């Protein structure tokens, strides 16, 4: 994929070639892709022949008709040339696109690799996930080649040189790199400390991180979110708020934001005024909640993130498991009692604000309701861990991580690996039953 950043015409010009293996004849292929891309050329090629093809967009996907003469070929190439207006994604001068924006076509059923050749004006630099293979400059331009691997799309950041301040830390012989736009060291130091602490914790309690590097990129003004790809974690600047009650409440609200919209009033005084903010509460523990996105995102790296997108219980096995691994970090750092207090507070909030509302939907269907996938999901994993034992539960996570490293798996594989720790099958049966339930939390949860 060749990308050039055109500051004059304010767009990103992209020439993309996708190599497609056909295991069976197909009439159509589809990819996730933004409908905001202005396509200037689209062709299929096989055996040195090129043909223009027709396509259409439908919600977040592009559908391409494969002409009859191409349907039998095992190897096809799809060439797409398009432009993306940078106003869609830019903030000040830093330009960033990520998988949420679907700026490049990607398949979400398997791991794909991409070679990204980027050309920028001389005073700009480009970052992506994965590995930087090469960079050079001539009189007018800089050139960067990145090799990426992902299942959900790719991050690209183009920024004027020196927009980012970069810090490096070695933890457990791995290089952690931090790319901050924020210059407030009282914030960035806290983020780095929490990052290193939770990274070290998962290295210790689960198993050693298998890649050589891990980077954190701050994405300016891109909303209240954080997300993980292989070797990279991205965080919107809004998440780097100061330690204060407002940001603390906001971080809790992000879990329960759907309730907040529903009730149209703050439902959090109880949680802030009671266990989390009274004299006996551990201030470190309170603060951890403020930065909870960090250990959650790092947990994704061990919580196996190459699940096939359309797999059954996708949200449950991705978000539920990552969030539960974060709960294990709370337990490891602050003790069993902290975790139990946290869980009982969340249960209280859940009963008070979610049960019998339109958000009370099964975990198996969870999508619109964050409280279901980020609370009830991990709560079900807590049940599984209590049943099979902590050692076995950790061994299960370790096996997924090591055995399926850089492979895309689905729920059947997840279930098969878990069943090795549940010979009678009762725990898995109950776990699956619970993902279908709504209403009052069952007593064994
Ligand atoms: Zn997550």
mmCIF file of N, CA, C and O and ligand atoms in Angstrom, residues 226 296-297 300 318-319 322 374, ligand 1:
data_model
loop_
_atom_site.group_PDB
_atom_site.id
_atom_site.type_symbol
_atom_site.label_atom_id
_atom_site.label_comp_id
_atom_site.label_asym_id
_atom_site.label_seq_id
_atom_site.Cartn_x
_atom_site.Cartn_y
_atom_site.Cartn_z
ATOM 1 N N UNK A 226 -9.658 4.060 24.077
ATOM 2 C CA UNK A 226 -8.328 3.476 23.961
ATOM 3 C C UNK A 226 -8.511 2.146 23.256
ATOM 4 O O UNK A 226 -9.551 1.497 23.411
ATOM 5 N N UNK A 296 -6.546 -2.341 31.226
ATOM 6 C CA UNK A 296 -7.507 -3.032 30.347
ATOM 7 C C UNK A 296 -6.889 -3.257 28.961
ATOM 8 O O UNK A 296 -6.951 -4.360 28.413
ATOM 9 N N UNK A 297 -6.300 -2.219 28.401
ATOM 10 C CA UNK A 297 -5.730 -2.354 27.051
ATOM 11 C C UNK A 297 -4.552 -3.325 27.050
ATOM 12 O O UNK A 297 -4.400 -4.127 26.135
ATOM 13 N N UNK A 300 -5.603 -6.850 27.017
ATOM 14 C CA UNK A 300 -5.990 -7.375 25.698
ATOM 15 C C UNK A 300 -4.850 -8.162 25.058
ATOM 16 O O UNK A 300 -5.077 -9.111 24.320
ATOM 17 N N UNK A 318 -13.685 -11.215 23.793
ATOM 18 C CA UNK A 318 -12.646 -10.181 23.658
ATOM 19 C C UNK A 318 -12.706 -9.222 24.843
ATOM 20 O O UNK A 318 -11.770 -9.141 25.634
ATOM 21 N N UNK A 319 -13.809 -8.497 24.970
ATOM 22 C CA UNK A 319 -13.891 -7.467 26.015
ATOM 23 C C UNK A 319 -14.065 -8.075 27.406
ATOM 24 O O UNK A 319 -13.455 -7.622 28.366
ATOM 25 N N UNK A 322 -10.637 -9.576 28.519
ATOM 26 C CA UNK A 322 -9.629 -8.534 28.794
ATOM 27 C C UNK A 322 -9.969 -7.810 30.093
ATOM 28 O O UNK A 322 -9.098 -7.564 30.931
ATOM 29 N N UNK A 374 -18.629 -5.042 29.637
ATOM 30 C CA UNK A 374 -17.494 -4.699 30.500
ATOM 31 C C UNK A 374 -17.750 -5.001 31.967
ATOM 32 O O UNK A 374 -16.877 -4.817 32.799
HETATM 33 ZN ZN1 LIG B 1 -11.209 -3.565 25.369
#
